Amino acid sequence: KPQLVASNERFCRFLEEYCPVVTETYYPTIWCWEGRVQTLLRPFITSRPQVQYRNELIATADGGQISLDWFDNNDSLYYPDASTRPTVLLLPGLTGTSKESYILHMIHQSETLGYRCVVFNNRGIAGEDLLTPRTYCAANTEDLEAVIHHIHSLHSSAPFVAAGVSMGGMLLLNYLGKTGRDTPLMAAAIFSAGWNVFESIESLEKPLNWLLFNYYLTTCLQSSISRHRQMLEKLFDMDLVMKARTIREFDKQFTSVMFGYRTIDDYYEDASPCHKLKSVGIPVLCLNSVDDVFSPGHAIPVESAKQNANVALVLTSCGGHIGFLEGIWPRKCTYMDRVFKQFVQAVFEHGNKIVSM
């Protein structure tokens, strides 16, 4: 059974009644239960539901642009009125976009419930041009704030929640820690977030993890900015950035410099959501597996979570990073997808029982 960490009995009862999946035994796929194997196989094993997006580019205060992919769900039977149709904002991981299989599955789950979804693609990675020499990071919440304000201004009468995966979850937590109760979001769901960046980076720099994950992710980061080289060369030594062989080296030469941090340690300290958890002011459900090499179990802030009545952690012993595969042939729904579906539905249909906590 997952470990449910929550100090608020009211929140616990709410989850047990309306999101019972968090109290059920999670049985990982028997032939790939180990965390690294789950992490590696999920993108290849899980299906990719067909989703038709409507793209929107919104302008930012610094002259840049953000690409949003909307799934309007105009055929919604449960919520035919678009003005009050519940809206789910989805935040993908480090180099992820609206095309990731885990995002497509979340949209598929939302579609069956009648909800509208919008995917926040970080700057420069969804095919749009960079208009300024700036991308994104886990600590800077300005773009997310602009997106949330924009969505809320378009659908101010619609119930509104957000779900973030991996770095998207870290960004969402950092935003919630900054805004407290001052947000149009009713609640949020966080999946496989890295809680302490120092611990995450140290784990990913172990030889096997570097070989399986770190080097590949570094090349993905480099690939995501290489298309914008002409714009970014105005501020960065791109030859040096492209020589990075670890995420730490990339962040040292590029990310921390872009966002004005004196050292990379200053950036990692600011990017770590564990420091912001005490300030979260709306109900948040966070799912992690303790065998996730991206977010080591010992770095999950269990004690801090117990000190905030708005926070509930769900910790599984297996599942890896955005894995949570289950069943003999795990093509479709994962444990993570079921947690997402039940929690979002619980908030939209029974949220009055917890939003006033």
mmCIF file of C-alpha atoms in Angstrom:
data_model
loop_
_atom_site.group_PDB
_atom_site.id
_atom_site.type_symbol
_atom_site.label_atom_id
_atom_site.label_comp_id
_atom_site.label_asym_id
_atom_site.label_seq_id
_atom_site.Cartn_x
_atom_site.Cartn_y
_atom_site.Cartn_z
ATOM 1 C CA LYS A 1 0.000 0.000 0.000
ATOM 2 C CA PRO A 2 1.186 3.558 -0.616
ATOM 3 C CA GLN A 3 2.101 5.636 2.405
ATOM 4 C CA LEU A 4 -0.324 8.534 2.790
ATOM 5 C CA VAL A 5 1.289 11.460 4.606
ATOM 6 C CA ALA A 6 -1.152 14.197 5.637
ATOM 7 C CA SER A 7 -1.594 15.986 8.933
ATOM 8 C CA ASN A 8 -5.126 17.173 8.134
ATOM 9 C CA GLU A 9 -7.704 14.498 9.017
ATOM 10 C CA ARG A 10 -10.294 16.267 6.880
ATOM 11 C CA PHE A 11 -8.021 16.070 3.821
ATOM 12 C CA CYS A 12 -7.302 12.393 4.596
ATOM 13 C CA ARG A 13 -11.004 11.541 4.810
ATOM 14 C CA PHE A 14 -11.647 13.443 1.586
ATOM 15 C CA LEU A 15 -8.982 11.409 -0.227
ATOM 16 C CA GLU A 16 -10.144 8.101 1.250
ATOM 17 C CA GLU A 17 -13.721 8.770 0.148
ATOM 18 C CA TYR A 18 -13.306 10.450 -3.238
ATOM 19 C CA CYS A 19 -9.790 9.403 -4.301
ATOM 20 C CA PRO A 20 -9.609 5.856 -2.917
ATOM 21 C CA VAL A 21 -6.816 4.840 -5.306
ATOM 22 C CA VAL A 22 -4.336 6.435 -2.862
ATOM 23 C CA THR A 23 -5.258 3.813 -0.243
ATOM 24 C CA GLU A 24 -5.258 0.820 -2.608
ATOM 25 C CA THR A 25 -2.318 -1.533 -2.952
ATOM 26 C CA TYR A 26 -0.239 -0.634 -5.996
ATOM 27 C CA TYR A 27 0.968 -3.733 -7.853
ATOM 28 C CA PRO A 28 3.765 -2.778 -10.280
ATOM 29 C CA THR A 29 4.160 -4.716 -13.496
ATOM 30 C CA ILE A 30 5.965 -7.827 -12.278
ATOM 31 C CA TRP A 31 8.500 -8.050 -15.110
ATOM 32 C CA CYS A 32 9.622 -4.407 -14.859
ATOM 33 C CA TRP A 33 9.033 -3.407 -11.255
ATOM 34 C CA GLU A 34 12.510 -1.901 -10.642
ATOM 35 C CA GLY A 35 12.473 1.919 -10.657
ATOM 36 C CA ARG A 36 15.004 2.543 -13.415
ATOM 37 C CA VAL A 37 13.388 -0.048 -15.671
ATOM 38 C CA GLN A 38 9.940 1.499 -15.133
ATOM 39 C CA THR A 39 11.365 4.934 -15.930
ATOM 40 C CA LEU A 40 13.064 3.757 -19.123
ATOM 41 C CA LEU A 41 10.198 1.648 -20.454
ATOM 42 C CA ARG A 42 7.145 3.824 -19.882
ATOM 43 C CA PRO A 43 7.667 6.101 -22.942
ATOM 44 C CA PHE A 44 7.982 3.047 -25.185
ATOM 45 C CA ILE A 45 5.305 0.803 -23.670
ATOM 46 C CA THR A 46 2.393 3.136 -22.999
ATOM 47 C CA SER A 47 0.007 4.019 -25.793
ATOM 48 C CA ARG A 48 -0.333 7.529 -27.205
ATOM 49 C CA PRO A 49 -3.997 8.589 -27.305
ATOM 50 C CA GLN A 50 -4.928 10.823 -30.237
ATOM 51 C CA VAL A 51 -5.460 14.429 -29.165
ATOM 52 C CA GLN A 52 -6.353 17.358 -31.428
ATOM 53 C CA TYR A 53 -4.920 20.588 -30.027
ATOM 54 C CA ARG A 54 -5.658 24.222 -30.706
ATOM 55 C CA ASN A 55 -2.424 26.185 -30.397
ATOM 56 C CA GLU A 56 -2.229 29.669 -28.951
ATOM 57 C CA LEU A 57 0.840 31.889 -28.664
ATOM 58 C CA ILE A 58 0.670 34.471 -25.888
ATOM 59 C CA ALA A 59 3.006 37.430 -25.478
ATOM 60 C CA THR A 60 5.085 37.931 -22.323
ATOM 61 C CA ALA A 61 6.060 41.160 -20.610
ATOM 62 C CA ASP A 62 9.702 40.871 -21.732
ATOM 63 C CA GLY A 63 8.807 40.522 -25.421
ATOM 64 C CA GLY A 64 8.866 36.728 -25.569
ATOM 65 C CA GLN A 65 6.102 34.252 -26.357
ATOM 66 C CA ILE A 66 4.650 31.116 -24.779
ATOM 67 C CA SER A 67 3.002 28.273 -26.676
ATOM 68 C CA LEU A 68 -0.201 26.870 -25.159
ATOM 69 C CA ASP A 69 -1.916 23.775 -26.539
ATOM 70 C CA TRP A 70 -5.637 23.699 -25.803
ATOM 71 C CA PHE A 71 -7.912 20.683 -25.729
ATOM 72 C CA ASP A 72 -11.246 22.501 -25.584
ATOM 73 C CA ASN A 73 -13.461 19.386 -25.311
ATOM 74 C CA ASN A 74 -16.326 21.194 -27.026
ATOM 75 C CA ASP A 75 -18.207 17.892 -27.288
ATOM 76 C CA SER A 76 -18.357 17.615 -23.494
ATOM 77 C CA LEU A 77 -21.661 16.070 -22.469
ATOM 78 C CA TYR A 78 -21.259 16.847 -18.777
ATOM 79 C CA TYR A 79 -20.241 20.491 -19.235
ATOM 80 C CA PRO A 80 -21.715 21.793 -22.516
ATOM 81 C CA ASP A 81 -21.345 25.420 -21.352
ATOM 82 C CA ALA A 82 -17.735 26.380 -22.198
ATOM 83 C CA SER A 83 -17.775 29.286 -19.736
ATOM 84 C CA THR A 84 -18.141 26.967 -16.736
ATOM 85 C CA ARG A 85 -16.379 23.865 -18.098
ATOM 86 C CA PRO A 86 -13.711 22.784 -15.557
ATOM 87 C CA THR A 87 -10.188 23.543 -16.741
ATOM 88 C CA VAL A 88 -7.021 21.517 -16.100
ATOM 89 C CA LEU A 89 -3.629 23.145 -16.694
ATOM 90 C CA LEU A 90 -0.907 20.565 -17.429
ATOM 91 C CA LEU A 91 2.828 21.177 -16.966
ATOM 92 C CA PRO A 92 5.181 18.654 -18.641
ATOM 93 C CA GLY A 93 8.692 17.750 -17.467
ATOM 94 C CA LEU A 94 12.149 19.171 -18.174
ATOM 95 C CA THR A 95 12.193 18.855 -21.980
ATOM 96 C CA GLY A 96 8.595 17.651 -22.342
ATOM 97 C CA THR A 97 5.789 19.120 -24.437
ATOM 98 C CA SER A 98 2.106 18.478 -25.077
ATOM 99 C CA LYS A 99 3.134 15.415 -27.133
ATOM 100 C CA GLU A 100 4.414 13.374 -24.163
ATOM 101 C CA SER A 101 2.508 10.128 -23.593
ATOM 102 C CA TYR A 102 1.823 10.963 -19.921
ATOM 103 C CA ILE A 103 0.274 14.311 -20.953
ATOM 104 C CA LEU A 104 -1.842 12.641 -23.653
ATOM 105 C CA HIS A 105 -3.116 10.136 -21.081
ATOM 106 C CA MET A 106 -4.041 12.908 -18.643
ATOM 107 C CA ILE A 107 -5.991 14.626 -21.402
ATOM 108 C CA HIS A 108 -7.693 11.348 -22.322
ATOM 109 C CA GLN A 109 -8.743 10.893 -18.676
ATOM 110 C CA SER A 110 -10.000 14.494 -18.554
ATOM 111 C CA GLU A 111 -11.913 14.101 -21.821
ATOM 112 C CA THR A 112 -13.993 11.243 -20.417
ATOM 113 C CA LEU A 113 -14.964 13.460 -17.475
ATOM 114 C CA GLY A 114 -15.887 16.404 -19.697
ATOM 115 C CA TYR A 115 -13.039 18.739 -18.735
ATOM 116 C CA ARG A 116 -11.035 21.214 -20.798
ATOM 117 C CA CYS A 117 -7.228 20.962 -20.746
ATOM 118 C CA VAL A 118 -4.447 23.357 -21.639
ATOM 119 C CA VAL A 119 -0.775 22.374 -21.820
ATOM 120 C CA PHE A 120 1.877 24.927 -20.852
ATOM 121 C CA ASN A 121 4.877 24.363 -23.117
ATOM 122 C CA ASN A 122 8.041 25.982 -21.796
ATOM 123 C CA ARG A 123 9.607 28.610 -24.030
ATOM 124 C CA GLY A 124 11.311 27.468 -27.186
ATOM 125 C CA ILE A 125 10.636 23.715 -27.053
ATOM 126 C CA ALA A 126 7.287 23.277 -28.823
ATOM 127 C CA GLY A 127 8.331 24.492 -32.270
ATOM 128 C CA GLU A 128 7.789 28.205 -31.697
ATOM 129 C CA ASP A 129 10.595 30.750 -32.132
ATOM 130 C CA LEU A 130 12.418 32.394 -29.258
ATOM 131 C CA LEU A 131 11.826 36.128 -29.566
ATOM 132 C CA THR A 132 14.226 36.942 -26.714
ATOM 133 C CA PRO A 133 17.361 35.143 -25.430
ATOM 134 C CA ARG A 134 15.464 33.463 -22.587
ATOM 135 C CA THR A 135 14.159 29.934 -22.055
ATOM 136 C CA TYR A 136 12.976 28.561 -18.687
ATOM 137 C CA CYS A 137 13.982 27.058 -15.356
ATOM 138 C CA ALA A 138 12.390 25.342 -12.356
ATOM 139 C CA ALA A 139 12.751 28.367 -10.079
ATOM 140 C CA ASN A 140 11.411 31.235 -12.184
ATOM 141 C CA THR A 141 7.607 31.272 -12.073
ATOM 142 C CA GLU A 142 6.949 34.413 -14.152
ATOM 143 C CA ASP A 143 5.818 32.543 -17.274
ATOM 144 C CA LEU A 144 3.596 30.211 -15.261
ATOM 145 C CA GLU A 145 2.028 33.181 -13.489
ATOM 146 C CA ALA A 146 1.318 34.806 -16.880
ATOM 147 C CA VAL A 147 -0.250 31.584 -18.192
ATOM 148 C CA ILE A 148 -2.462 31.084 -15.132
ATOM 149 C CA HIS A 149 -3.610 34.719 -15.279
ATOM 150 C CA HIS A 150 -4.329 34.385 -19.019
ATOM 151 C CA ILE A 151 -6.370 31.179 -18.665
ATOM 152 C CA HIS A 152 -8.319 32.554 -15.713
ATOM 153 C CA SER A 153 -9.091 35.797 -17.562
ATOM 154 C CA LEU A 154 -10.579 33.774 -20.444
ATOM 155 C CA HIS A 155 -12.636 31.431 -18.248
ATOM 156 C CA SER A 156 -13.075 33.209 -14.928
ATOM 157 C CA SER A 157 -16.266 31.274 -14.075
ATOM 158 C CA ALA A 158 -14.729 27.853 -14.691
ATOM 159 C CA PRO A 159 -13.283 25.748 -11.827
ATOM 160 C CA PHE A 160 -9.515 25.595 -12.341
ATOM 161 C CA VAL A 161 -6.846 23.101 -11.210
ATOM 162 C CA ALA A 162 -3.291 22.319 -12.326
ATOM 163 C CA ALA A 163 -1.152 19.191 -12.556
ATOM 164 C CA GLY A 164 2.633 19.208 -12.927
ATOM 165 C CA VAL A 165 4.941 16.330 -13.814
ATOM 166 C CA SER A 166 8.647 16.138 -12.838
ATOM 167 C CA MET A 167 10.110 19.617 -13.435
ATOM 168 C CA GLY A 168 6.606 20.833 -14.227
ATOM 169 C CA GLY A 169 5.631 19.730 -10.740
ATOM 170 C CA MET A 170 8.632 21.518 -9.241
ATOM 171 C CA LEU A 171 7.700 24.719 -11.068
ATOM 172 C CA LEU A 172 4.091 24.435 -9.924
ATOM 173 C CA LEU A 173 5.136 23.874 -6.304
ATOM 174 C CA ASN A 174 7.477 26.856 -6.431
ATOM 175 C CA TYR A 175 4.626 28.976 -7.799
ATOM 176 C CA LEU A 176 2.238 27.775 -5.070
ATOM 177 C CA GLY A 177 4.863 28.409 -2.397
ATOM 178 C CA LYS A 178 5.219 31.956 -3.674
ATOM 179 C CA THR A 179 1.509 32.772 -4.062
ATOM 180 C CA GLY A 180 0.015 30.951 -1.064
ATOM 181 C CA ARG A 181 -3.771 31.362 -1.236
ATOM 182 C CA ASP A 182 -3.518 34.164 -3.793
ATOM 183 C CA THR A 183 -4.124 31.990 -6.869
ATOM 184 C CA PRO A 184 -7.180 31.199 -9.001
ATOM 185 C CA LEU A 185 -6.298 27.495 -8.754
ATOM 186 C CA MET A 186 -8.597 25.418 -6.521
ATOM 187 C CA ALA A 187 -6.054 22.623 -6.032
ATOM 188 C CA ALA A 188 -3.035 20.979 -7.654
ATOM 189 C CA ALA A 189 -1.618 17.514 -8.315
ATOM 190 C CA ILE A 190 2.149 16.902 -8.447
ATOM 191 C CA PHE A 191 3.778 13.803 -9.933
ATOM 192 C CA SER A 192 7.417 12.681 -9.549
ATOM 193 C CA ALA A 193 8.694 16.113 -8.545
ATOM 194 C CA GLY A 194 12.341 16.509 -7.573
ATOM 195 C CA TRP A 195 12.089 17.957 -4.062
ATOM 196 C CA ASN A 196 15.732 18.778 -3.393
ATOM 197 C CA VAL A 197 17.735 19.563 -6.534
ATOM 198 C CA PHE A 198 21.100 18.924 -4.830
ATOM 199 C CA GLU A 199 20.010 15.380 -3.918
ATOM 200 C CA SER A 200 18.470 14.794 -7.350
ATOM 201 C CA ILE A 201 21.625 15.882 -9.163
ATOM 202 C CA GLU A 202 23.839 13.810 -6.873
ATOM 203 C CA SER A 203 21.687 10.729 -7.548
ATOM 204 C CA LEU A 204 21.752 11.325 -11.305
ATOM 205 C CA GLU A 205 25.545 11.636 -11.287
ATOM 206 C CA LYS A 206 26.085 8.104 -9.987
ATOM 207 C CA PRO A 207 27.752 6.133 -12.823
ATOM 208 C CA LEU A 208 24.813 3.945 -13.883
ATOM 209 C CA ASN A 209 22.283 6.770 -13.560
ATOM 210 C CA TRP A 210 24.551 9.093 -15.547
ATOM 211 C CA LEU A 211 24.758 6.497 -18.297
ATOM 212 C CA LEU A 212 21.016 5.768 -18.365
ATOM 213 C CA PHE A 213 19.534 9.220 -17.737
ATOM 214 C CA ASN A 214 21.862 12.153 -17.082
ATOM 215 C CA TYR A 215 23.795 12.219 -20.337
ATOM 216 C CA TYR A 216 20.670 11.648 -22.425
ATOM 217 C CA LEU A 217 18.751 14.446 -20.688
ATOM 218 C CA THR A 218 21.722 16.784 -21.125
ATOM 219 C CA THR A 219 21.719 16.129 -24.873
ATOM 220 C CA CYS A 220 17.948 16.743 -24.922
ATOM 221 C CA LEU A 221 18.475 20.112 -23.235
ATOM 222 C CA GLN A 222 21.201 20.988 -25.732
ATOM 223 C CA SER A 223 19.007 19.902 -28.623
ATOM 224 C CA SER A 224 16.131 22.061 -27.355
ATOM 225 C CA ILE A 225 18.273 25.214 -27.499
ATOM 226 C CA SER A 226 20.400 24.452 -30.568
ATOM 227 C CA ARG A 227 17.565 25.539 -32.883
ATOM 228 C CA HIS A 228 17.680 28.963 -31.211
ATOM 229 C CA ARG A 229 21.459 29.256 -31.300
ATOM 230 C CA GLN A 230 21.479 32.510 -33.269
ATOM 231 C CA MET A 231 19.274 34.227 -30.671
ATOM 232 C CA LEU A 232 21.068 32.758 -27.642
ATOM 233 C CA GLU A 233 24.590 33.510 -28.899
ATOM 234 C CA LYS A 234 23.904 37.153 -28.067
ATOM 235 C CA LEU A 235 24.336 36.297 -24.373
ATOM 236 C CA PHE A 236 26.001 32.884 -24.088
ATOM 237 C CA ASP A 237 29.112 31.043 -25.157
ATOM 238 C CA MET A 238 27.125 28.386 -26.975
ATOM 239 C CA ASP A 239 30.193 26.302 -27.809
ATOM 240 C CA LEU A 240 30.831 25.922 -24.077
ATOM 241 C CA VAL A 241 27.160 25.130 -23.363
ATOM 242 C CA MET A 242 27.138 22.425 -26.045
ATOM 243 C CA LYS A 243 30.155 20.736 -24.444
ATOM 244 C CA ALA A 244 28.235 19.982 -21.228
ATOM 245 C CA ARG A 245 28.056 16.280 -20.379
ATOM 246 C CA THR A 246 25.867 16.505 -17.287
ATOM 247 C CA ILE A 247 22.781 18.475 -16.280
ATOM 248 C CA ARG A 248 24.903 20.221 -13.625
ATOM 249 C CA GLU A 249 27.391 21.419 -16.261
ATOM 250 C CA PHE A 250 24.549 22.617 -18.486
ATOM 251 C CA ASP A 251 22.901 24.498 -15.612
ATOM 252 C CA LYS A 252 26.234 26.024 -14.581
ATOM 253 C CA GLN A 253 27.018 27.371 -18.059
ATOM 254 C CA PHE A 254 23.487 28.211 -19.161
ATOM 255 C CA THR A 255 20.455 28.079 -16.835
ATOM 256 C CA SER A 256 21.919 29.708 -13.720
ATOM 257 C CA VAL A 257 23.566 32.425 -15.829
ATOM 258 C CA MET A 258 20.380 33.154 -17.802
ATOM 259 C CA PHE A 259 18.357 33.767 -14.650
ATOM 260 C CA GLY A 260 20.982 35.833 -12.859
ATOM 261 C CA TYR A 261 22.137 33.486 -10.117
ATOM 262 C CA ARG A 262 25.546 34.191 -8.636
ATOM 263 C CA THR A 263 26.379 30.482 -8.429
ATOM 264 C CA ILE A 264 24.781 27.233 -9.492
ATOM 265 C CA ASP A 265 24.236 26.395 -5.816
ATOM 266 C CA ASP A 266 22.129 29.544 -5.468
ATOM 267 C CA TYR A 267 20.005 28.394 -8.393
ATOM 268 C CA TYR A 268 19.587 24.848 -7.060
ATOM 269 C CA GLU A 269 18.635 26.172 -3.625
ATOM 270 C CA ASP A 270 15.979 28.435 -5.154
ATOM 271 C CA ALA A 271 14.681 25.697 -7.463
ATOM 272 C CA SER A 272 14.150 23.132 -4.663
ATOM 273 C CA PRO A 273 10.422 22.985 -3.772
ATOM 274 C CA CYS A 274 11.119 21.450 -0.352
ATOM 275 C CA HIS A 275 11.823 24.976 0.936
ATOM 276 C CA LYS A 276 8.454 26.322 -0.290
ATOM 277 C CA LEU A 277 6.156 23.574 0.976
ATOM 278 C CA LYS A 278 5.257 25.360 4.204
ATOM 279 C CA SER A 279 3.794 28.294 2.228
ATOM 280 C CA VAL A 280 1.448 26.314 -0.049
ATOM 281 C CA GLY A 281 -2.072 27.664 0.528
ATOM 282 C CA ILE A 282 -4.348 25.359 -1.517
ATOM 283 C CA PRO A 283 -4.906 21.566 -1.387
ATOM 284 C CA VAL A 284 -2.047 19.733 -3.089
ATOM 285 C CA LEU A 285 -1.638 15.995 -3.665
ATOM 286 C CA CYS A 286 1.924 14.837 -4.434
ATOM 287 C CA LEU A 287 2.733 11.359 -5.765
ATOM 288 C CA ASN A 288 6.315 10.057 -5.563
ATOM 289 C CA SER A 289 7.940 6.657 -5.687
ATOM 290 C CA VAL A 290 10.749 6.166 -3.187
ATOM 291 C CA ASP A 291 12.799 4.299 -5.822
ATOM 292 C CA ASP A 292 12.837 7.311 -8.184
ATOM 293 C CA VAL A 293 16.479 8.141 -9.033
ATOM 294 C CA PHE A 294 15.388 11.654 -10.049
ATOM 295 C CA SER A 295 13.903 12.281 -6.608
ATOM 296 C CA PRO A 296 15.518 10.007 -3.996
ATOM 297 C CA GLY A 297 13.231 8.784 -1.248
ATOM 298 C CA HIS A 298 15.381 10.212 1.556
ATOM 299 C CA ALA A 299 14.977 13.716 0.076
ATOM 300 C CA ILE A 300 11.171 13.729 0.104
ATOM 301 C CA PRO A 301 10.147 16.347 2.739
ATOM 302 C CA VAL A 302 7.855 14.156 4.829
ATOM 303 C CA GLU A 303 8.192 16.237 8.015
ATOM 304 C CA SER A 304 7.560 19.526 6.186
ATOM 305 C CA ALA A 305 4.454 18.032 4.575
ATOM 306 C CA LYS A 306 3.103 17.101 7.997
ATOM 307 C CA GLN A 307 3.353 20.759 9.039
ATOM 308 C CA ASN A 308 1.046 22.053 6.274
ATOM 309 C CA ALA A 309 -2.629 21.056 6.408
ATOM 310 C CA ASN A 310 -2.957 21.683 2.647
ATOM 311 C CA VAL A 311 -0.422 19.034 1.654
ATOM 312 C CA ALA A 312 -0.815 15.290 1.171
ATOM 313 C CA LEU A 313 2.000 13.009 0.008
ATOM 314 C CA VAL A 314 1.353 9.613 -1.552
ATOM 315 C CA LEU A 315 4.531 7.511 -1.512
ATOM 316 C CA THR A 316 4.831 4.166 -3.274
ATOM 317 C CA SER A 317 7.729 1.765 -2.780
ATOM 318 C CA CYS A 318 7.987 1.130 -6.553
ATOM 319 C CA GLY A 319 7.162 3.106 -9.666
ATOM 320 C CA GLY A 320 10.319 4.925 -10.713
ATOM 321 C CA HIS A 321 10.142 8.359 -12.327
ATOM 322 C CA ILE A 322 6.810 8.963 -14.101
ATOM 323 C CA GLY A 323 6.547 5.183 -14.300
ATOM 324 C CA PHE A 324 3.894 3.591 -12.068
ATOM 325 C CA LEU A 325 3.247 0.848 -14.630
ATOM 326 C CA GLU A 326 0.746 -1.823 -13.586
ATOM 327 C CA GLY A 327 -0.782 -4.925 -15.138
ATOM 328 C CA ILE A 328 0.888 -7.653 -17.188
ATOM 329 C CA TRP A 329 1.097 -5.543 -20.363
ATOM 330 C CA PRO A 330 0.916 -1.899 -19.222
ATOM 331 C CA ARG A 331 -0.098 -0.207 -22.464
ATOM 332 C CA LYS A 332 -2.859 2.012 -21.159
ATOM 333 C CA CYS A 333 -3.712 3.360 -17.736
ATOM 334 C CA THR A 334 -1.006 3.619 -15.058
ATOM 335 C CA TYR A 335 -1.367 4.081 -11.316
ATOM 336 C CA MET A 336 -0.335 7.723 -11.796
ATOM 337 C CA ASP A 337 -3.114 8.238 -14.370
ATOM 338 C CA ARG A 338 -5.677 6.806 -11.949
ATOM 339 C CA VAL A 339 -4.488 9.080 -9.128
ATOM 340 C CA PHE A 340 -4.736 12.057 -11.488
ATOM 341 C CA LYS A 341 -8.236 11.184 -12.676
ATOM 342 C CA GLN A 342 -9.710 10.489 -9.241
ATOM 343 C CA PHE A 343 -8.144 13.517 -7.555
ATOM 344 C CA VAL A 344 -9.117 16.015 -10.256
ATOM 345 C CA GLN A 345 -12.657 14.624 -10.360
ATOM 346 C CA ALA A 346 -12.848 14.766 -6.567
ATOM 347 C CA VAL A 347 -11.789 18.418 -6.533
ATOM 348 C CA PHE A 348 -14.195 19.485 -9.278
ATOM 349 C CA GLU A 349 -17.182 17.558 -7.908
ATOM 350 C CA HIS A 350 -16.613 17.721 -4.134
ATOM 351 C CA GLY A 351 -13.985 20.438 -3.749
ATOM 352 C CA ASN A 352 -16.154 22.517 -1.418
ATOM 353 C CA LYS A 353 -15.258 19.967 1.278
ATOM 354 C CA ILE A 354 -11.541 20.823 1.163
ATOM 355 C CA VAL A 355 -10.978 24.189 -0.539
ATOM 356 C CA SER A 356 -11.946 25.979 2.656
ATOM 357 C CA MET A 357 -9.381 24.077 4.777
#
